[in-house]
XYZ file of C-alpha atoms in Angstrom:
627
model
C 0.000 0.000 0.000
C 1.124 3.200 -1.020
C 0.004 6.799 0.523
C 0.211 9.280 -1.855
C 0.355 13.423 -1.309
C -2.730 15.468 -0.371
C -3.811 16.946 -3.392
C -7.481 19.087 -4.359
C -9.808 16.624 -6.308
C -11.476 18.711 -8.573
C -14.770 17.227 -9.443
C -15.460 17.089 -5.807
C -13.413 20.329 -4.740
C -12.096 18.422 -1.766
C -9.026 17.932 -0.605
C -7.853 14.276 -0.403
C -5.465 12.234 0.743
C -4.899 9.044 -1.835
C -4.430 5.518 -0.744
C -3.731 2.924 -3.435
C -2.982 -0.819 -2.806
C -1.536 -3.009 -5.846
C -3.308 -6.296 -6.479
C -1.146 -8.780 -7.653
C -1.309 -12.513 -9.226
C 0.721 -16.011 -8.198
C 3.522 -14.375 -10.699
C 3.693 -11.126 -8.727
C 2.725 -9.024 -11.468
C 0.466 -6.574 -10.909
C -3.548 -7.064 -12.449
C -5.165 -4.164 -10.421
C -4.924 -0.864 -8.390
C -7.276 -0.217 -5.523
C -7.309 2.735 -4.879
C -9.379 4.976 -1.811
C -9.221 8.236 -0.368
C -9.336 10.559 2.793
C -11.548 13.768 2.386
C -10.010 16.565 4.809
C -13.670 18.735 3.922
C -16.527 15.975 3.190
C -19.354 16.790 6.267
C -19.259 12.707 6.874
C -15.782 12.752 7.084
C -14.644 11.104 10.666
C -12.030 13.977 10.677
C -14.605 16.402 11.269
C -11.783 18.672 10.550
C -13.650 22.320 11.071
C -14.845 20.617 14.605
C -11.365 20.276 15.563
C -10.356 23.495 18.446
C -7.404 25.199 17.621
C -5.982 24.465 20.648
C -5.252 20.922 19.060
C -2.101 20.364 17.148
C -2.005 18.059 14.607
C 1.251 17.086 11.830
C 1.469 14.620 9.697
C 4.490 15.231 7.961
C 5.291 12.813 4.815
C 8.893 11.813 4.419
C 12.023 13.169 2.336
C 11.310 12.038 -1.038
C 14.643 11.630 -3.386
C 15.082 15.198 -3.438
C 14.874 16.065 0.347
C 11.574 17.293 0.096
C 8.806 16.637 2.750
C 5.397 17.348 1.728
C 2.868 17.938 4.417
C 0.049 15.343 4.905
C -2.408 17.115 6.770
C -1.635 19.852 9.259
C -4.267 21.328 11.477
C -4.866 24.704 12.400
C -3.515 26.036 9.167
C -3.330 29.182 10.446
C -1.051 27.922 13.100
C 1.590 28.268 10.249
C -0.303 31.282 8.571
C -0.560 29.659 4.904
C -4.098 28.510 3.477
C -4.541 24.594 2.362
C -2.891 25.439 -1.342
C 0.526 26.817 0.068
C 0.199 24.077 2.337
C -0.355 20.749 0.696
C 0.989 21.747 -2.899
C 4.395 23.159 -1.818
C 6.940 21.466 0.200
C 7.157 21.820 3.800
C 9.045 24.877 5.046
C 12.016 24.562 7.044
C 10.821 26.042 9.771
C 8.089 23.614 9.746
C 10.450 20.823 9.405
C 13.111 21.651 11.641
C 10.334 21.986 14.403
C 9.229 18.421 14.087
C 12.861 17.256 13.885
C 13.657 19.209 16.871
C 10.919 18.249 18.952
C 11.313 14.078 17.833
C 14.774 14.450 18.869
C 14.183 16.113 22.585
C 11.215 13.570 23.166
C 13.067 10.627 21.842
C 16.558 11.388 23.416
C 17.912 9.878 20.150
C 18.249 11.569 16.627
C 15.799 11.584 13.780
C 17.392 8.036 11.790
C 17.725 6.256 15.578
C 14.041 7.184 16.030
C 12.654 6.207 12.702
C 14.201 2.852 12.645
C 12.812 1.807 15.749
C 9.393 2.651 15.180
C 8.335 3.527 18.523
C 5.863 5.931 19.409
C 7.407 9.156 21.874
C 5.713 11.047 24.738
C 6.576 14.741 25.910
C 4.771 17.922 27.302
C 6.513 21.061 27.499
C 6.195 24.403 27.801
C 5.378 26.751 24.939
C 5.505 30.510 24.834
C 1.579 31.810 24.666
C 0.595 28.072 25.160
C 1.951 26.803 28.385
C 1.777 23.312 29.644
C 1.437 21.109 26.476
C 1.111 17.278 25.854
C 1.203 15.089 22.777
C 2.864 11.953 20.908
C 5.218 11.860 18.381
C 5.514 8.671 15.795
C 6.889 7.224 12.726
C 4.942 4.921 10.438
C 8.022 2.954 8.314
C 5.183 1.549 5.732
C 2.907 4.371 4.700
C 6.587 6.906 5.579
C 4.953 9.461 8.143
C 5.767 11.412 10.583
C 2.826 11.960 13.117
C 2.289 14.601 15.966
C -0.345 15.468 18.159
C -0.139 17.784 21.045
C -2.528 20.086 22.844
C -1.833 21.980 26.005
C -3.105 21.336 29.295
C -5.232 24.302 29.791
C -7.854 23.463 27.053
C -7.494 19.770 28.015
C -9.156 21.093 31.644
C -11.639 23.382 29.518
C -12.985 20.645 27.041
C -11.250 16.790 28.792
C -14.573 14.759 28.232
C -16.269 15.543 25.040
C -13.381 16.772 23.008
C -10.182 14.547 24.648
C -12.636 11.706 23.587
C -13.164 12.874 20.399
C -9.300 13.356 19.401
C -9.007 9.838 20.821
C -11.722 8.704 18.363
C -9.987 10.394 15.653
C -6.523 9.211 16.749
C -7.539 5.964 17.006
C -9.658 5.761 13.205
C -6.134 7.017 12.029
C -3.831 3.849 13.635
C -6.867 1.386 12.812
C -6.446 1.946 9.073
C -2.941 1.894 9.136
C -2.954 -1.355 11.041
C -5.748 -2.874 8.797
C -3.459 -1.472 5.557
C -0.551 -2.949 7.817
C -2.379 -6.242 8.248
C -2.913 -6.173 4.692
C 0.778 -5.847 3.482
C 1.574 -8.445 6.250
C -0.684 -11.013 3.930
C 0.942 -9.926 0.731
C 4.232 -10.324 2.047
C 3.574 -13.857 3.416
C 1.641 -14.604 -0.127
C 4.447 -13.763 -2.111
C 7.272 -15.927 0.690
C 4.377 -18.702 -0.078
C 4.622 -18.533 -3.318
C 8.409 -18.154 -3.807
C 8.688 -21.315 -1.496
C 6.353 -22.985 -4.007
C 8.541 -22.223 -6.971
C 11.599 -23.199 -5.543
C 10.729 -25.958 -3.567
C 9.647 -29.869 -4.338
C 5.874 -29.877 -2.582
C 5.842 -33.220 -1.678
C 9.402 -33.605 0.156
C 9.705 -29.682 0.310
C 13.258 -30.133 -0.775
C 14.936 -27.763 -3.254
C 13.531 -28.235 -6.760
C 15.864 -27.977 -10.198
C 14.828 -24.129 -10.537
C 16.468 -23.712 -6.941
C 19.658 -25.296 -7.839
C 20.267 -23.253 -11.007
C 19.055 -20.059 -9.557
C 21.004 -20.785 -5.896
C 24.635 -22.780 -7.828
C 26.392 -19.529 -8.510
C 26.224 -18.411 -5.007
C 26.428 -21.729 -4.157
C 29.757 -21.956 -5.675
C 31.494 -18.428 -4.661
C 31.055 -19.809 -1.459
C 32.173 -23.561 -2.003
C 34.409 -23.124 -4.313
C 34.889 -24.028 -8.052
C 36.240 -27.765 -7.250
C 33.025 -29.645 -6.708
C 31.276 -32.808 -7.269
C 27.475 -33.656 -8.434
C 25.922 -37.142 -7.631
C 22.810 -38.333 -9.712
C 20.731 -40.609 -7.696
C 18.000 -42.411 -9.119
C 16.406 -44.973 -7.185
C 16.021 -48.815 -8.391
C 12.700 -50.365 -9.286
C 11.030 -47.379 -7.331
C 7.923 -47.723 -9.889
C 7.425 -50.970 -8.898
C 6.335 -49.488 -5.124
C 3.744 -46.979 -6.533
C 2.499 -49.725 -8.736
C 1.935 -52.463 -6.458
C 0.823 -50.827 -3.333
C -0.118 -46.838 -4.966
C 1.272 -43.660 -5.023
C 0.527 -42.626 -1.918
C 2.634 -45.606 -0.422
C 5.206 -44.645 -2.612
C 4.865 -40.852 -1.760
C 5.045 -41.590 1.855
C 8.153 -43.974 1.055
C 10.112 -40.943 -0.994
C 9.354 -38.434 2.210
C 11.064 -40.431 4.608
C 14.010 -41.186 2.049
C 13.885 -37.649 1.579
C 14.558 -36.997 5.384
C 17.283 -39.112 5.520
C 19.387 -37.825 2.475
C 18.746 -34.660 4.200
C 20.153 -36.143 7.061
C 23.000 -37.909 5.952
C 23.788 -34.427 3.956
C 26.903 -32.290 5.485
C 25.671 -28.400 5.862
C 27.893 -27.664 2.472
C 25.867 -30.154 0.915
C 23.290 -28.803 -1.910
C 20.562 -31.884 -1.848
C 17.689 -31.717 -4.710
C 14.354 -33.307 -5.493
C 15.059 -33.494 -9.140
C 12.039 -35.106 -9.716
C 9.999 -38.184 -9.789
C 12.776 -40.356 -7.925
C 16.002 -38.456 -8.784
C 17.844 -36.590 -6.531
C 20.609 -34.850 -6.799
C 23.589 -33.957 -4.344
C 26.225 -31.258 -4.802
C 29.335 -30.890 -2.801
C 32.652 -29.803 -2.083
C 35.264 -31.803 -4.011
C 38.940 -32.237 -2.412
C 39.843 -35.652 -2.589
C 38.018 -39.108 -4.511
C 38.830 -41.353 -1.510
C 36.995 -39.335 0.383
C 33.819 -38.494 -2.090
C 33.945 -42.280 -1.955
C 33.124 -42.872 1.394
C 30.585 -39.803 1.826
C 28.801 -41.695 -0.871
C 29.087 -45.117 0.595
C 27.856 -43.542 3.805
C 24.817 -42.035 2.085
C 23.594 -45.382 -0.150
C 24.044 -47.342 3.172
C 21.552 -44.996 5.170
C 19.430 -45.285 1.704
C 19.124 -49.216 2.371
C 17.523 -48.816 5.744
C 14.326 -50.430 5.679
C 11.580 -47.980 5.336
C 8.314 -49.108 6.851
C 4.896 -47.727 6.396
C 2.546 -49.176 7.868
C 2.326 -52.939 7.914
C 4.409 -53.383 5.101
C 8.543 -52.881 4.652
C 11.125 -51.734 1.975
C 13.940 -51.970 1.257
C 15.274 -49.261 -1.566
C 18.430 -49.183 -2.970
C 20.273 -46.268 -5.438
C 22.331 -45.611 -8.397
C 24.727 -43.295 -8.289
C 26.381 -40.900 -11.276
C 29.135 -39.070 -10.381
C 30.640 -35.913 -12.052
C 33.343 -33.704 -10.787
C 34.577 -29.794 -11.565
C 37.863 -29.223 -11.067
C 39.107 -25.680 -11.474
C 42.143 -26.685 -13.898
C 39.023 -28.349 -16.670
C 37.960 -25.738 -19.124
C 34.410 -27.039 -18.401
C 33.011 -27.134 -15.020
C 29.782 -25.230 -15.410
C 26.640 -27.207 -13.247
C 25.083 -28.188 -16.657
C 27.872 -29.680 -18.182
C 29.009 -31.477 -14.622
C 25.373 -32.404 -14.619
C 25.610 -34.272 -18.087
C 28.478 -35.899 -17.049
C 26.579 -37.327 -13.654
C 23.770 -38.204 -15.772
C 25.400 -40.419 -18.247
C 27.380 -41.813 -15.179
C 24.423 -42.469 -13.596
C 23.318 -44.935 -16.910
C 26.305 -46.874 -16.580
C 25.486 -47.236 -12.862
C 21.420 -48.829 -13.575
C 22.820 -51.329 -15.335
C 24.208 -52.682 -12.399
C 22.005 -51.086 -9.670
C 22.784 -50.528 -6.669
C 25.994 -48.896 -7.358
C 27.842 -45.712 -7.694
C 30.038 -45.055 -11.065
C 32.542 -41.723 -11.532
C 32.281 -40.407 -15.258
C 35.066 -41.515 -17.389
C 35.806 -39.394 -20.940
C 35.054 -42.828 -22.701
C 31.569 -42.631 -21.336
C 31.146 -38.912 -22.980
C 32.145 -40.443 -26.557
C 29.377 -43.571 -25.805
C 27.096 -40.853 -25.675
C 28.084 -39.241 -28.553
C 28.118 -42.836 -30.785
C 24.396 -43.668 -29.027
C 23.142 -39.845 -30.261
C 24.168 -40.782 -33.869
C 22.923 -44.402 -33.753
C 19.828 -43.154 -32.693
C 19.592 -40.592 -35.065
C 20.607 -42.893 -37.833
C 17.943 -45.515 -36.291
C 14.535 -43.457 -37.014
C 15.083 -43.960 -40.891
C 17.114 -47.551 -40.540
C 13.571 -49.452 -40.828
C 11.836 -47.528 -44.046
C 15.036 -47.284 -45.638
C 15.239 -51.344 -45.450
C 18.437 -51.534 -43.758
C 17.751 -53.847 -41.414
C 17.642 -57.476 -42.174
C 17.561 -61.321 -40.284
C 20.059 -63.812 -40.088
C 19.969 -67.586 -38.729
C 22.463 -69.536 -36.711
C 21.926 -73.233 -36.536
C 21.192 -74.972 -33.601
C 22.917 -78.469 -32.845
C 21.497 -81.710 -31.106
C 24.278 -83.103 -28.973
C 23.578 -86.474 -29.377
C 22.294 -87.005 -33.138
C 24.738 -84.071 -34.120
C 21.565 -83.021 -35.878
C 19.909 -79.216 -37.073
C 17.067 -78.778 -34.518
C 16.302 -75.371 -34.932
C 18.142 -71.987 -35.548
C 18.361 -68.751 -33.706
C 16.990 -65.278 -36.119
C 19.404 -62.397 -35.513
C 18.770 -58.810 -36.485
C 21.555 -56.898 -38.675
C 22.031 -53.486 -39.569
C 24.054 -52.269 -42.473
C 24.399 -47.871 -42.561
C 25.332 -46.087 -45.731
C 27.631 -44.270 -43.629
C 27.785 -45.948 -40.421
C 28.324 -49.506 -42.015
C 27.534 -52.841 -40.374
C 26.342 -51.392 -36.854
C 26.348 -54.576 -34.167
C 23.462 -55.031 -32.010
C 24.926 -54.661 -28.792
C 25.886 -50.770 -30.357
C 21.761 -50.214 -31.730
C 19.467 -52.593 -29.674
C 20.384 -50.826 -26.241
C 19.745 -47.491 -28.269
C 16.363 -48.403 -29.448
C 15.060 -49.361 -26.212
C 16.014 -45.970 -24.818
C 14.615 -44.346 -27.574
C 11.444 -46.094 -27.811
C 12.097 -47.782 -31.340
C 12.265 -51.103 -30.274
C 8.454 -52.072 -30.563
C 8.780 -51.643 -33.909
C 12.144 -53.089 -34.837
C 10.787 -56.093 -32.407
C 7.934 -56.467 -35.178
C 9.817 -56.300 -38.132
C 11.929 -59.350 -36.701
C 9.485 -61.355 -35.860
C 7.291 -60.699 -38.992
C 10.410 -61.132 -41.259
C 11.648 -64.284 -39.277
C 8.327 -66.024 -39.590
C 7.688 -65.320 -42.884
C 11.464 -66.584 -43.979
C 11.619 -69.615 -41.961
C 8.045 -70.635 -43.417
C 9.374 -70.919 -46.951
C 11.906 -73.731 -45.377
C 9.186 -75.482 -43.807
C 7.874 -76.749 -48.027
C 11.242 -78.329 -48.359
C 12.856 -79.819 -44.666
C 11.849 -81.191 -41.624
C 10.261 -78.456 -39.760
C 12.688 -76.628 -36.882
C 12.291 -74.566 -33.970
C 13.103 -70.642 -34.398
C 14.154 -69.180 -31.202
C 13.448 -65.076 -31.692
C 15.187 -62.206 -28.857
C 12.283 -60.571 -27.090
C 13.096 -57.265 -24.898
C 11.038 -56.397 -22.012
C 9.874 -53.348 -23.702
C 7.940 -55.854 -26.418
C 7.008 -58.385 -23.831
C 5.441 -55.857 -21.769
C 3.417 -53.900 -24.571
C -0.219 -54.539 -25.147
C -1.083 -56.568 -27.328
C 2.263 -58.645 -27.967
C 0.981 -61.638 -27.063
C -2.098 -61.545 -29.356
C 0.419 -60.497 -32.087
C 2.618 -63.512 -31.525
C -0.522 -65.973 -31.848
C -1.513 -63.890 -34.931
C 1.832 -64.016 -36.760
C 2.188 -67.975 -36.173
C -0.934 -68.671 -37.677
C -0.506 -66.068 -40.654
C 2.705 -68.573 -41.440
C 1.533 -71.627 -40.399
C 4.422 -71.967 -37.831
C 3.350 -74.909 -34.856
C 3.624 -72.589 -31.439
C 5.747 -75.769 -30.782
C 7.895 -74.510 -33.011
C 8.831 -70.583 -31.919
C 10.356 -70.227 -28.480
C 11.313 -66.850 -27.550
C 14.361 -65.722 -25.728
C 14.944 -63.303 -22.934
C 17.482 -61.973 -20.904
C 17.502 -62.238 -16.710
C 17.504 -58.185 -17.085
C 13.999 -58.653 -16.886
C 13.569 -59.845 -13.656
C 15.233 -56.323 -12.322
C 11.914 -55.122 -13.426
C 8.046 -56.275 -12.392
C 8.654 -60.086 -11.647
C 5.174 -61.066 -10.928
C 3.890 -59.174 -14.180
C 6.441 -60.735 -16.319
C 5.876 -64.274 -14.866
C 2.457 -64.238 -15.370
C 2.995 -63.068 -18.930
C 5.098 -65.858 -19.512
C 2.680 -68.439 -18.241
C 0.295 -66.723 -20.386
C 2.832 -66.845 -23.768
C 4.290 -70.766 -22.446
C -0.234 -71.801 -22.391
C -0.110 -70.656 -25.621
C 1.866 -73.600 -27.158
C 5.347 -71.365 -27.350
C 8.718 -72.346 -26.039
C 10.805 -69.934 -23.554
C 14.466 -69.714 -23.306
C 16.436 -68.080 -20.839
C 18.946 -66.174 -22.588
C 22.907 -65.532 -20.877
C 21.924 -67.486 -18.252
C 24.647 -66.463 -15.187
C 25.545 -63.303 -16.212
C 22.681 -61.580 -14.598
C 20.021 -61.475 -11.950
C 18.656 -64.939 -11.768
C 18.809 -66.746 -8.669
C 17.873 -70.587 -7.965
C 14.121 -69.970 -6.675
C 13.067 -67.817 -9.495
C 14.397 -70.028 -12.006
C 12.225 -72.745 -10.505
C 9.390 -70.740 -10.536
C 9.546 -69.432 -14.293
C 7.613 -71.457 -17.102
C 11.007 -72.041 -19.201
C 11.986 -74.743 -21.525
C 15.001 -74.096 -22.140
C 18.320 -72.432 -20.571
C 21.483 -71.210 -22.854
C 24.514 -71.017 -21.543
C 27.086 -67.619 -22.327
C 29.231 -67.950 -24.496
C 31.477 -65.880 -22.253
C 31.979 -69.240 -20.149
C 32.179 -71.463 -23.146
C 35.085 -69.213 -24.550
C 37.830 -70.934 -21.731
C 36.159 -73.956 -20.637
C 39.642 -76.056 -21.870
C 41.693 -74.024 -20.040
C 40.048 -72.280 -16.942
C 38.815 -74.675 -13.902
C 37.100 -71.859 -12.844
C 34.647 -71.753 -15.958
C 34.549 -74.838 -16.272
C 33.359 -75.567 -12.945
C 30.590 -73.002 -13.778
C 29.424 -74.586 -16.481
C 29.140 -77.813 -14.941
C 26.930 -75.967 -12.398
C 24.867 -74.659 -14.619
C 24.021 -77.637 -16.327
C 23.711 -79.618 -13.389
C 20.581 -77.153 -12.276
C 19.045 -77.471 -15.330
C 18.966 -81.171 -15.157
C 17.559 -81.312 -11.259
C 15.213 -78.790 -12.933
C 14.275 -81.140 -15.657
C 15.535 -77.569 -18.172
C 17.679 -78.479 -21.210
C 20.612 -76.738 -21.424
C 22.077 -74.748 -24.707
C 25.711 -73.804 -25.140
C 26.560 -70.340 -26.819
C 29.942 -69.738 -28.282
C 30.760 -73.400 -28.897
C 34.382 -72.483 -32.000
C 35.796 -75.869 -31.531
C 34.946 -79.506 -31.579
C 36.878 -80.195 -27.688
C 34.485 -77.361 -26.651
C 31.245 -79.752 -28.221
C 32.592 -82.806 -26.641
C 33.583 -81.433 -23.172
C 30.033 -80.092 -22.950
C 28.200 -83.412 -24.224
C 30.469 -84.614 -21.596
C 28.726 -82.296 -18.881
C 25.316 -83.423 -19.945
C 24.616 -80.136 -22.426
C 21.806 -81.083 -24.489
C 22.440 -77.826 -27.480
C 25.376 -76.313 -29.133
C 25.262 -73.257 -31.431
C 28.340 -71.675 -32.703
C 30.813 -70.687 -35.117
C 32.252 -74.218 -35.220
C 29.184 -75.571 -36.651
C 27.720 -72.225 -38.520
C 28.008 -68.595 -38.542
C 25.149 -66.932 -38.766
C 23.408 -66.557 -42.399
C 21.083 -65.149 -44.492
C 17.716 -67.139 -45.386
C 19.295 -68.464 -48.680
C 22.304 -69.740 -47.146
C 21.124 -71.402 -44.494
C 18.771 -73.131 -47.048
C 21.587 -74.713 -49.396
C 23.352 -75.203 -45.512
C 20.113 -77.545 -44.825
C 20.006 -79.007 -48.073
C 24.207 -80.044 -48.355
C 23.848 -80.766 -44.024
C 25.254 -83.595 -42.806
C 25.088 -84.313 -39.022
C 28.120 -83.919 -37.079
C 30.143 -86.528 -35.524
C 30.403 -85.559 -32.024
């Protein structure tokens, strides 16, 4: 609220003393002005301004504006001063005038005129004036509407006129102070709006943590203090989605609060600590040494694996961690480019989980080779670049073709042949692999079908990501692309990975029973390399369990592998699973795992992969191995 100077309003020829009040939205821009007034010469008028004796004093004197002026407000008798209301309230206050306020704050106050105003308490005096005598008043400051008030009357006409008019002035007096403290009240509410609001914009409402806007807006000042050697940890928590969906969001709200409080916790006062949304947070510190990052961020995840109960029910959460570091020496240390590094640090940490990985320059150029793979992807399927391949599959005992394994290629105009371990990973971050997973298993079926006229019919095993397995309507596709071919369900088995157990492990089991009802086989692709454990291999509906190739590679020579192996296909037969062998290059690799009980072998010792015309003059010149 704003008080503005006495001025004659015209239409009403009264004088007036303006009020406005600015109306503001949730941005803080203003929308409106409210604006009021205070007639000095309206008959209603409280004031009652000609009713007020002369033996009453009254100043309200309006601060120095910026050129050390001070206008008066409303001053009453004017003839006390011996001007008229236009010499008055249109020219500044004389000096006489002012220095006789100043001089009487001062000797009430005991303190000068700056020590008085910035305490903004109200003074009491009576002295003696020459004509007057005895007088008493009050003196004040108002610091929001900028006023300097006085009131003083002398004791003789208090004794002539104490009950009707003393009462009256205090009436008056006390109109005046109620509007300023209902203005006062006002201003209170707009200041505690606008705290509200900025605490909404730079705060996370849920965990009431700092949000991203905070951390950009807060960093510089952040660093000047810190200094320019700092580090930033991503943290994105594992399999958090599977808490909302199971029990609901709220469970899962109440679950992030509480994890909230403890990173806040386990934070160091230099420590910056950020929702950065949905179940990212992000950390910034003070950077001296790695050793010791390395154990503030050990110290951190463990608190992070406390159980966190609500209610009846418990969890367990666990983190991955991206770390990026500015040092003062690298050319590029500014928070977005530290925050790209934690961020693809972070990427290489979810594939393990639970873990904490330090950016590496090699990680910045895998970025670089993903963002032109996938660029190079979006066109890879209408430009018929893509195409299948087949690798046989080997009986162990008959030394017989039992089925074959499709494999998706990629040949670039530019790029060249890309591998799929460079473009698969890219399409499932991108979203592309729905598609892609389509085209293989449209262009597989059909393929393999035109074998089926001339040879014994043979199992194709097909890759299937969790991205595809999970998408509506997959299933139903499957059943309607076997029958469009005429392949036996018998007859396709598709393979995943154990990555998809990190994810929903009751939605993908019961998707599986679903697919394995259906008449389809399911292999468990790189079986040890990953997340599997004993109990939920017993409880998935597989057929079938391949073995990496990664062990086959030194089973001659390495107990240790060996030993593995042997394991492996020792659980498969208490499980009643056959076993296939990946990588199998020589024929001592064959007969050392026929020797372990493997039922399968695929590898280059019996076929590299080929395309659908190949393998068919490979089927019609086959001859079964001797094993």
């Amino acid at each position: 609220m704003t008080l503005g100077r006495t001025y004659l309003f015209k239409p009403l020829n009264e004088w007036i003393i303006p009020l406005r009040y600015a109306v503001r939205d949730q941005a803080g821009e203003v929308v409106a002005v409210m604006t009021t007034g205070i007639s000095l010469d309206g008959e209603n008028n409280p004031w009652k301004i000609d009713g007020l004796p002369e033996s009453v004093y009254i100043n309200i004197i309006k601060d120095a504006n910026a050129a050390g002026e001070y206008y008066p407000q409303f001053i009453h008798p004017l003839i006390m001063y011996g001007r008229d209301k236009e010499q008055t309230y249109d020219d500044p206050a004389s000096q006489e005038l002012v220095e006789h306020v100043v001089e009487h704050i001062e000797a009430a106050a005991g303190v000068d005129l700056d020590a008085f105003t910035q305490s903004g308490k109200a003074v009491y005096f009576n002295l003696k004036m020459p004509g007057v005598g005895q007088v008493y008043g009050t003196q004040g400051y108002n610091s929001d509407l900028k006023l300097f008030t006085a009131v003083r009357r002398s004791l003789l006409s208090m004794r002539d006129e104490f009950v009707a008019v003393f009462i009256w002035y205090f009436i008056v007096f006390t109109l005046f102070n109620v509007m300023l403290v209902v203005f006062r009240y006002i201003n209170n509410l707009q200041r505690e709006a606008k705290q509200q609001l900025e605490f909404q914009a730079n705060h996370d409402q849920l965990t009431e943590l700092p949000n991203r806007y905070y951390l950009k807006k807060k960093f510089p000042e952040w660093r000047k203090r810190w200094g320019n050697a700092y580090a930033l940890l991503y943290l994105d928590l594992d399999n958090f989605k599977l808490i909302n969906d199971h029990y609901g969001h709220s469970v899962g709200d109440w679950a992030l609060v509480e994890l909230a409080k403890r990173l806040k916790e386990s934070c160091s006062e230099e420590t910056m600590l950020v929702r950065h949304g949905g179940d990212e947070f992000i950390m910034l510190m003070p950077f001296s040494d790695k050793s010791v990052l390395q154990h503030e961020i050990q110290r951190i995840t463990y608190r992070l694996k406390e159980v966190i109960h609500v209610n009846a029910l418990e969890f367990a959460l666990s983190g991955s961690v991206g770390v990026g570091v500015a040092c003062p020496e690298e050319h590029e240390n500014s928070l977005e480019g530290v925050l790209i590094k934690a961020d693809l640090a972070m990427y290489e940490a979810k594939k393990v989980r639970n873990s904490y990985v330090f950016f590496t320059e090699e990680m910045q150029q895998l970025s670089d080779e993903r963002a032109v793979i996938e660029e190079a992807l979006h066109g890879a399927l209408n430009n018929r670049q893509l195409f299948m391949v087949y690798q046989p599959q080997i009986d162990a005992e008959s030394g017989c073709v039992v089925g074959v394994e499709a494999l998706i290629r990629w040949q670039h105009p530019v790029l060249g042949f890309v591998p799929p371990d460079k473009f698969i990973a890219v399409a499932e971050a991108s979203g592309q692999i729905n598609p892609i997973g389509d085209f293989v298993i449209d262009t597989a079926l059909k393929e393999i079908a035109t074998i089926q006229a001339g040879f014994d019919p043979i199992r194709l095993s097909i890759n299937v990501s969790v991205q595809q397995l999970v998408n509506e309507g997959f299933r139903a596709r499957l059943k309607e692309k076997a029958a469009e071919y005429d392949i036996n369900p018998t007859n396709l088995v598709i393979e995943i990975t154990e990555s998809l157990f990190i994810e929903d492990f009751e939605q993908i089991e019961s998707l599986l029973v679903l697919i394995r009802n259906d008449g389809f086989g399911i292999s468990l692709d790189d079986f040890g390399t990953g997340y599997s454990s004993l109990s939920v291999l017993r409880s998935l509906p597989i057929n079938e369990v391949k073995v990496d190739q990664s062990f086959v590679r030194h089973i001659l020579t390495d107990e240790h592998d060996r030993a593995l192996i042997q394991s492996i296909i020792g659980i498969g037969q208490s499980l009643k699973i056959p076993t296939l062998a990946e990588g199998v290059e020589e024929l001592e690799h064959a007969r050392s795992l026929r020797g372990f009980g493997c039922n399968l072998f695929q590898g280059y010792y019996f076929a590299r992969p080929m395309d659908i015309d190949a393998l068919k003059e490979y089927l019609t010149a086959f001859k079964a191995y001797e094993l």
